[in-house]
CSV table of C-alpha atoms in Angstrom, one decimal:
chain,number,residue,atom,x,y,z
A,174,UNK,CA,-6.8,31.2,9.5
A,175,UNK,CA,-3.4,30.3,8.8
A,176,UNK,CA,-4.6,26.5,7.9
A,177,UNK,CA,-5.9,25.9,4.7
A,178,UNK,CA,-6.0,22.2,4.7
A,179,UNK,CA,-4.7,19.0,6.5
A,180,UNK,CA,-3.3,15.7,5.3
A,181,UNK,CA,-4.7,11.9,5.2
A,182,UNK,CA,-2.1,9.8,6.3
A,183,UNK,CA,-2.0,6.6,5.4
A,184,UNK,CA,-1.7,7.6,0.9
A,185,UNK,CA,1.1,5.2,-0.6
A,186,UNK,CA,0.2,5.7,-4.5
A,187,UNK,CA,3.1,5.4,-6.4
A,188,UNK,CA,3.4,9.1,-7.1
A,189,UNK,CA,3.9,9.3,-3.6
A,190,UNK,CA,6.5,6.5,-3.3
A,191,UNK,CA,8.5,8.3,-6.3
A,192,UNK,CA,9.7,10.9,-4.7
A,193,UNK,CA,12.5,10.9,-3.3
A,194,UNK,CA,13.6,12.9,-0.3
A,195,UNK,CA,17.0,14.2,1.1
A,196,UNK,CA,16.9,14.4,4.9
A,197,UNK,CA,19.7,16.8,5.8
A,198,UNK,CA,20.9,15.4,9.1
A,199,UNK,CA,20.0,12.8,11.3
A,200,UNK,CA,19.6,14.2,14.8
A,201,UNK,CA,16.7,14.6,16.4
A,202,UNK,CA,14.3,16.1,14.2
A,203,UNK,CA,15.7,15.0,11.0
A,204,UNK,CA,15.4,10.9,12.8
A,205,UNK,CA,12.1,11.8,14.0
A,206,UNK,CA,10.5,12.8,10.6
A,207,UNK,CA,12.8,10.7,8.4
A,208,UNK,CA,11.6,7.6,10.2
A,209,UNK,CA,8.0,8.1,10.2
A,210,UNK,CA,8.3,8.8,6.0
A,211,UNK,CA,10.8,5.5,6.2
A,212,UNK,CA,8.1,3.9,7.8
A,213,UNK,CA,5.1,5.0,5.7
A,214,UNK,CA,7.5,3.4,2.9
A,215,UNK,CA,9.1,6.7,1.5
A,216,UNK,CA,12.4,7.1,-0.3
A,217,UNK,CA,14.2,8.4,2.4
A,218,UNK,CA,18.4,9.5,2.2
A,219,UNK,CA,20.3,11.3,4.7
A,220,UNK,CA,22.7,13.3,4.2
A,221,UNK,CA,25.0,13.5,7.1
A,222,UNK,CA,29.1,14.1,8.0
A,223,UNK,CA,31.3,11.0,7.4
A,224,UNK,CA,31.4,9.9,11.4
A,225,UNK,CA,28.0,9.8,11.3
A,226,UNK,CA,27.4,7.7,8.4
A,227,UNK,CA,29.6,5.4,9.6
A,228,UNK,CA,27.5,4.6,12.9
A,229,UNK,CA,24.6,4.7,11.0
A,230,UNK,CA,26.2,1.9,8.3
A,231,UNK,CA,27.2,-0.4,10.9
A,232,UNK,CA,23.6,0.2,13.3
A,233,UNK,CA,21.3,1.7,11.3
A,234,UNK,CA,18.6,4.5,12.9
A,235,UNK,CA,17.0,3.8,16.2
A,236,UNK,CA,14.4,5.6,16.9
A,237,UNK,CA,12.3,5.6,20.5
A,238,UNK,CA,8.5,7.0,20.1
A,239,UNK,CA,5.7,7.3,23.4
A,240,UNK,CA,4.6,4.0,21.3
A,241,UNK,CA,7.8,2.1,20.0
A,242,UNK,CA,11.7,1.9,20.0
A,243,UNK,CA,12.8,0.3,16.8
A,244,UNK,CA,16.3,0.2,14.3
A,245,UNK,CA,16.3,0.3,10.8
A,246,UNK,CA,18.7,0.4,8.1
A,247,UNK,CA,18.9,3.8,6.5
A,248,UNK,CA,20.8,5.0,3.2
A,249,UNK,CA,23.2,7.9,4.0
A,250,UNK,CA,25.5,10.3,1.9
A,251,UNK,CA,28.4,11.7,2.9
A,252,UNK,CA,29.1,15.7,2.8
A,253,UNK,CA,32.6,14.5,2.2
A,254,UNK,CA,33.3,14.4,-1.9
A,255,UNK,CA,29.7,15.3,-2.5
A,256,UNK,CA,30.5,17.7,-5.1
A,257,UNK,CA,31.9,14.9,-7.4
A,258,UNK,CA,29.2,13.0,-6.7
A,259,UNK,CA,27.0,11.9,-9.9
A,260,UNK,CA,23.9,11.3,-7.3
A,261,UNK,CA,20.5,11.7,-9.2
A,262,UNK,CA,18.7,15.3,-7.7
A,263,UNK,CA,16.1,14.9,-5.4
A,264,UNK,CA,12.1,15.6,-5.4
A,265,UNK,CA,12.6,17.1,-1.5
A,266,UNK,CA,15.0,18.4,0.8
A,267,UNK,CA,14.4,18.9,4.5
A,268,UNK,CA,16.8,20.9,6.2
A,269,UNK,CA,16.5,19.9,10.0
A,270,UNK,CA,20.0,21.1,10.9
A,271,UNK,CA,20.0,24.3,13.5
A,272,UNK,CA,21.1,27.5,12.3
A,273,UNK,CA,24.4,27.3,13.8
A,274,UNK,CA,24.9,24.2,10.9
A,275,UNK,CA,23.0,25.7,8.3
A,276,UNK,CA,25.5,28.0,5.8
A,277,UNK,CA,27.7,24.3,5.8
A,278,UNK,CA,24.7,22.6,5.2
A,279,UNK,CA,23.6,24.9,2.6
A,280,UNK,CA,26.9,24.6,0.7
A,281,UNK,CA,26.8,20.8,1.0
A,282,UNK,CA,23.4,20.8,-0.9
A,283,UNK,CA,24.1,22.4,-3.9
A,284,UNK,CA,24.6,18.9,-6.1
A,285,UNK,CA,22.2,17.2,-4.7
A,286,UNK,CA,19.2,19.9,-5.9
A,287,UNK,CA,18.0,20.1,-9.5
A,288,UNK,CA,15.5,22.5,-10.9
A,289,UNK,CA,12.2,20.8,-9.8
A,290,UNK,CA,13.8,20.3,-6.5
A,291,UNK,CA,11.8,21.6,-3.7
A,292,UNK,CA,13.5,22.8,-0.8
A,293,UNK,CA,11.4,22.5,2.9
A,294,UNK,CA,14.0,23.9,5.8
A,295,UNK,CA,12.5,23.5,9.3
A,296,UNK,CA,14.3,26.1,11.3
A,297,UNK,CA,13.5,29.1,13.2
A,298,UNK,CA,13.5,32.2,12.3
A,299,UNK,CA,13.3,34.3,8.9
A,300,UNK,CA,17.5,34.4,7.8
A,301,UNK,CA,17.7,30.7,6.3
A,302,UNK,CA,14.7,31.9,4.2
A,303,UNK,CA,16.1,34.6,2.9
A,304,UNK,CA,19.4,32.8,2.0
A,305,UNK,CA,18.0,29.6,0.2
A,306,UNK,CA,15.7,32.2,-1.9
A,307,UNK,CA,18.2,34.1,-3.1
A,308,UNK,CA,19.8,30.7,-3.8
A,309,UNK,CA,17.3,29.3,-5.1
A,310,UNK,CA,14.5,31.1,-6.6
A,311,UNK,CA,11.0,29.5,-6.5
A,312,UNK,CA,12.0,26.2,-4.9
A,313,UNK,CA,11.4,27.1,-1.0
A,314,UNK,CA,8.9,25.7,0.7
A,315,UNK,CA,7.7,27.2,4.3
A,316,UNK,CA,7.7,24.7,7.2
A,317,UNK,CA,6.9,24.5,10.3
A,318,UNK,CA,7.6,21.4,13.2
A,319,UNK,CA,6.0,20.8,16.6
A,320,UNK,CA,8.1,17.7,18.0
A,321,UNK,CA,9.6,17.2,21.2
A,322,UNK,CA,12.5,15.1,20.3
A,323,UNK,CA,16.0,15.0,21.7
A,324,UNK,CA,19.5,12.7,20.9
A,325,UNK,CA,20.7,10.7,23.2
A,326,UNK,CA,23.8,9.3,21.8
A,327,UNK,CA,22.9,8.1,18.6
A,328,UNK,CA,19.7,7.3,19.6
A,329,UNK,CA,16.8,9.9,18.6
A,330,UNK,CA,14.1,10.2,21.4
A,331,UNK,CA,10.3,11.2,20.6
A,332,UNK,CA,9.5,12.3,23.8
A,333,UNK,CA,5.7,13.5,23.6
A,334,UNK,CA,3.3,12.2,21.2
A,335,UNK,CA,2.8,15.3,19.8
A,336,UNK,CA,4.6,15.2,15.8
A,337,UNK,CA,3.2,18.4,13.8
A,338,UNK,CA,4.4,19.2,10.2
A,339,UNK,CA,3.0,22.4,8.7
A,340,UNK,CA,3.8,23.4,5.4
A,341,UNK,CA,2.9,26.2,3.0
A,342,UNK,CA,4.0,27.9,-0.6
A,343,UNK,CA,5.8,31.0,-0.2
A,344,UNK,CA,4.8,32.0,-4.3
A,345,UNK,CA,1.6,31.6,-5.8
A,346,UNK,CA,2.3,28.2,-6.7
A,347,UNK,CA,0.7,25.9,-4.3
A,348,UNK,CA,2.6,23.3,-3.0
A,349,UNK,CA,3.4,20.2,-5.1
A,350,UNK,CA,0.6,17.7,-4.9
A,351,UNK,CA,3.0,14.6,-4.8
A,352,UNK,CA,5.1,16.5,-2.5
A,353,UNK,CA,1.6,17.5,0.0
A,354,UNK,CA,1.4,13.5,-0.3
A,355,UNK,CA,5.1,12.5,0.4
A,356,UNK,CA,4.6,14.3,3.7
A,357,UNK,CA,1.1,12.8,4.8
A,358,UNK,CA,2.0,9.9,6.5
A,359,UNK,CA,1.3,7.8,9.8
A,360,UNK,CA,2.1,9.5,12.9
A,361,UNK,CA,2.8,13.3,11.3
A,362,UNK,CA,-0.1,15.7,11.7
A,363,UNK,CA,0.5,17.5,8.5
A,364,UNK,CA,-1.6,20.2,7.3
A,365,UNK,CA,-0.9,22.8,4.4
A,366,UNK,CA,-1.3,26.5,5.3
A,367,UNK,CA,-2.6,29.5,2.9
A,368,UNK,CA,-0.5,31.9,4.8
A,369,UNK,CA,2.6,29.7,5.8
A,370,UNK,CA,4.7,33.6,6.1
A,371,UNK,CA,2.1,34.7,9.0
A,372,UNK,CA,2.5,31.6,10.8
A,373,UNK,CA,6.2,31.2,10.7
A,374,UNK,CA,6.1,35.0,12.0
A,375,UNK,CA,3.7,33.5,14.5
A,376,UNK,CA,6.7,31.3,15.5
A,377,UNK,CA,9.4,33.8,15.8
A,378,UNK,CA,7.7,36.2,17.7
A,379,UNK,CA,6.7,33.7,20.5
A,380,UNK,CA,10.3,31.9,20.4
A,381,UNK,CA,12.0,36.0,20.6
A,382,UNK,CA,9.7,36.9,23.3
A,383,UNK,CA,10.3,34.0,25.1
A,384,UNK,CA,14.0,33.9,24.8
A,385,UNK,CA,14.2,37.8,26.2
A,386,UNK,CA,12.0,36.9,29.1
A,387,UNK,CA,14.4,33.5,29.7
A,388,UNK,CA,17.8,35.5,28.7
A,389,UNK,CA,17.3,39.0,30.2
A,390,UNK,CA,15.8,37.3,33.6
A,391,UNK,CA,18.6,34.3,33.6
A,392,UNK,CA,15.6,31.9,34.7
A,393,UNK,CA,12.9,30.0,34.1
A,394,UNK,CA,9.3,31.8,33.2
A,395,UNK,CA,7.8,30.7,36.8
A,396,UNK,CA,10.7,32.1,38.3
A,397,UNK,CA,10.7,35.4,36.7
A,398,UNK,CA,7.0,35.5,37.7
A,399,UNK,CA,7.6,34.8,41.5
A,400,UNK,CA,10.2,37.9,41.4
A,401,UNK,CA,7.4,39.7,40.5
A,402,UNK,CA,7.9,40.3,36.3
A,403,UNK,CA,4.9,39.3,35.1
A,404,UNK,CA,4.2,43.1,33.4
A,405,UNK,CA,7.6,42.8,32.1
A,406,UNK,CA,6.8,39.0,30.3
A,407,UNK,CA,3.6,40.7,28.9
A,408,UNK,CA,5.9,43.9,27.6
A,409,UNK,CA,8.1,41.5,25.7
A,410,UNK,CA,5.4,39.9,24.1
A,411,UNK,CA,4.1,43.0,23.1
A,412,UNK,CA,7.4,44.3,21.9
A,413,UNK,CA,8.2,41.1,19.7
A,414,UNK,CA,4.5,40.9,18.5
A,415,UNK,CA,4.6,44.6,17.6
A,416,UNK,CA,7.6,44.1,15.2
A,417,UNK,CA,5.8,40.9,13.4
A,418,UNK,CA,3.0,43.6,12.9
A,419,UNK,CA,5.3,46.5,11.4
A,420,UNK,CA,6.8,43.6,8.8
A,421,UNK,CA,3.0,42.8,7.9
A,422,UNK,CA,2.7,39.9,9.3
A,423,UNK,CA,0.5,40.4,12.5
A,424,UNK,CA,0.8,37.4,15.0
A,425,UNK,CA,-3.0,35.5,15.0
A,426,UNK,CA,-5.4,35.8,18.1
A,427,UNK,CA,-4.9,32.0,18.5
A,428,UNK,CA,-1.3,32.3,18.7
A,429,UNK,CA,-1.0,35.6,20.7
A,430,UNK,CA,-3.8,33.9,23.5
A,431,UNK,CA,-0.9,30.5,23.8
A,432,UNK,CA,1.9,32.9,23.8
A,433,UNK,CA,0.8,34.2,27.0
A,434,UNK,CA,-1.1,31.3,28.5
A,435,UNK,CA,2.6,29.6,28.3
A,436,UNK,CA,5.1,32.4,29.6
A,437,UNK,CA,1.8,33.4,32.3
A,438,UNK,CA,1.8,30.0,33.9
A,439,UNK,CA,2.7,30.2,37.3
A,440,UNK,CA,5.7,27.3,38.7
A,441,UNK,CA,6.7,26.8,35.5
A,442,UNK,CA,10.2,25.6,34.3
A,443,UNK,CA,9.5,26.4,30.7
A,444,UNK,CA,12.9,27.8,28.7
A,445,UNK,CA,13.9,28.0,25.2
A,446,UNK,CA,16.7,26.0,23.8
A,447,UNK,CA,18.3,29.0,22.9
A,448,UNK,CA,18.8,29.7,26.5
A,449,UNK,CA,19.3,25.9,27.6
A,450,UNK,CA,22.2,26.6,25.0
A,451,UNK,CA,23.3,29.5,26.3
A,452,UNK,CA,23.6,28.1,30.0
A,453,UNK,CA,25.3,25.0,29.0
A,454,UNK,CA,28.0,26.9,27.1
A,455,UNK,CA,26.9,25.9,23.7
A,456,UNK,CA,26.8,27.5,20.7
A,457,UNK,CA,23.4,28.8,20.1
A,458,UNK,CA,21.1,30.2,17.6
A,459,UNK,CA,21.1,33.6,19.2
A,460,UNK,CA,22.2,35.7,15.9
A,461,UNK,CA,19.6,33.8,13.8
A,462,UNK,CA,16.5,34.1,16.6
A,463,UNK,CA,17.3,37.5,18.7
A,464,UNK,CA,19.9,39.4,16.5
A,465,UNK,CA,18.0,39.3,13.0
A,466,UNK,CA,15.0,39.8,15.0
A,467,UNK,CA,16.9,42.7,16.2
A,468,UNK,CA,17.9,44.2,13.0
A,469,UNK,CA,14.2,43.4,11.0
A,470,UNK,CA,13.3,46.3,14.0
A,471,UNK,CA,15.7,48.7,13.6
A,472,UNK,CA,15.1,48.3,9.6
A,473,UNK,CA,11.6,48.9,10.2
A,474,UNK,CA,11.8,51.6,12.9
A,475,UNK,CA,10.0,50.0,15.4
A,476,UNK,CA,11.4,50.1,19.1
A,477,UNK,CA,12.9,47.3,20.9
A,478,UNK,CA,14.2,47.9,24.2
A,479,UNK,CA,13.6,44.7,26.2
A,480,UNK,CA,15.4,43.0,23.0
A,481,UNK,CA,18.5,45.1,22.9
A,482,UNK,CA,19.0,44.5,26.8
A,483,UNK,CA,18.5,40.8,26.3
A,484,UNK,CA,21.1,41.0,23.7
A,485,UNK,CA,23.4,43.4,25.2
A,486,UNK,CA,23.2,40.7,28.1
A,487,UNK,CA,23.7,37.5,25.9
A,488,UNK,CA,26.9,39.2,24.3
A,489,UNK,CA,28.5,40.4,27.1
A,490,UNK,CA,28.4,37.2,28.5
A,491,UNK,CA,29.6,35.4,25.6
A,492,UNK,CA,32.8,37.7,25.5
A,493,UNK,CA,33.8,36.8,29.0
């Protein structure tokens, strides 16, 4: 199991209310999860460019859920001057920025985090890990988010009623009580995982496979499956899985069985963001998902030819 416990929303002890927490930008996940903690009556900041924290001065945060759409006043720091700032460190940081943000973000952290700081990023991947551990030692936190949430403007939409938080110690420390209880609140399914490293592999494989099938095909799962590539969606999930194995970190029978019940589903439109990104002429996080995914392979000897045509495809387009 990958679960070791789950939260009871609803605490609001003072512990809990003492903590404060850095919310390191204000898009859609960032909104999503700041608000509920906002809400739940946390010590919430956000930490966002200068543009931004002028809207949000002048109109607050409006945030639409399946159940509500309401405004409130937020408190906001700017990245600009923050290194003279005298700011007090804070109890939490979540990183909610995407990976094409994150080295900015990273750098724009640094006075804001004090030794006791702990440190939860929510992104994809393995690479921002990596980075803030080297950074700094002892304070990173695993996480994991299941929220479908998009901006619209300024306004940040909860689109599903589905608003996960998974969290986990990456040391032999467990995870801060009042930080377990900062987290537990209304409307976030939190739960605390014993193996937080297997299920953020869990993650990556599915997201890599899926992105190959999406980025390699140029189409939606359904359609690749109507063209007849169903052997070729189950190959990539093989190939991605087979890598998580090699690193020690073997994906679970739970989430092996909804890899392929998703990317198997016949008239589906299903897609990554990384490809959406790709399409729309974004930048995306294909370096961070697909290219360290790539080089974790080659590092550990273990083939991945459906990958390197995926990225041989994504770069080659990105030059033209």
């Amino acid at each position: 199991m990958r679960v070791l416990s789950r939260g009871r929303a609803g605490r609001d002890r003072e512990d809990v209310i003492a903590v404060r927490i850095l919310v390191v930008c204000a898009g859609a996940t960032g909104g999503a999860f700041g608000t509920l903690l906002q809400e739940a009556g946390r010590d919430v900041t956000y930490l966002v460019r200068e543009r931004k924290a002028e809207s949000l001065r002048r109109d607050g945060l409006r945030f639409v859920s399946p159940d509500a759409d309401r405004t409130y006043p937020v408190q906001v720091l700017t990245t600009v001057g923050a290194r003279a700032a005298t700011q007090k460190p804070f109890d939490l940081v979540l990183i909610t920025v995407k990976a094409t943000a994150f080295s900015s973000a990273v750098t724009d952290l640094h006075p804001f985090i004090g030794e006791s700081t702990r440190i939860l990023p929510i992104l994809n991947g393995m690479a921002h890990i990596d980075h803030l551990q080297a950074a700094h030692p002892g304070q990173i936190l695993g996480g994991l988010a299941r929220i479908v949430a998009t901006l619209d403007g300024d306004v940040v939409h909860q689109r599903t009623p589905m608003s996960s938080l998974m969290v986990g110690s990456l040391t032999d420390i467990p995870v801060p009580e009042d930080i377990r209880n900062a987290l537990d609140a209304p409307g976030i399914d939190l739960s605390v995982a014993d193996d937080v490293m297997g299920a953020l592999w869990d993650k990556w494989a599915f997201i890599a496979a899926a992105s190959v099938i999406n980025c390699l095909f140029r189409a939606p799962v359904g359609r690749v499956l109507d063209a007849g590539g169903e052997d070729s969606i189950h190959a990539a999930i093989h190939e991605l899985e087979a890598v998580a194995a090699r690193a020690g970190h073997p994906v679970s029978e739970s989430a092996h069985g909804q890899a392929v019940a998703l990317l198997t589903e016949w008239d589906s439109s299903f897609t990554t963001s990384l490809y959406r990104d790709l399409t729309a002429g974004l930048r995306s996080e294909v370096d961070h998902i697909l290219g360290d995914y790539a080089l974790r392979a080659r590092t550990l000897q273990q083939p991945t030819p459906l990958l390197d045509l995926a990225l041989i495809a994504i770069r080659a387009n990105l030059s033209n």
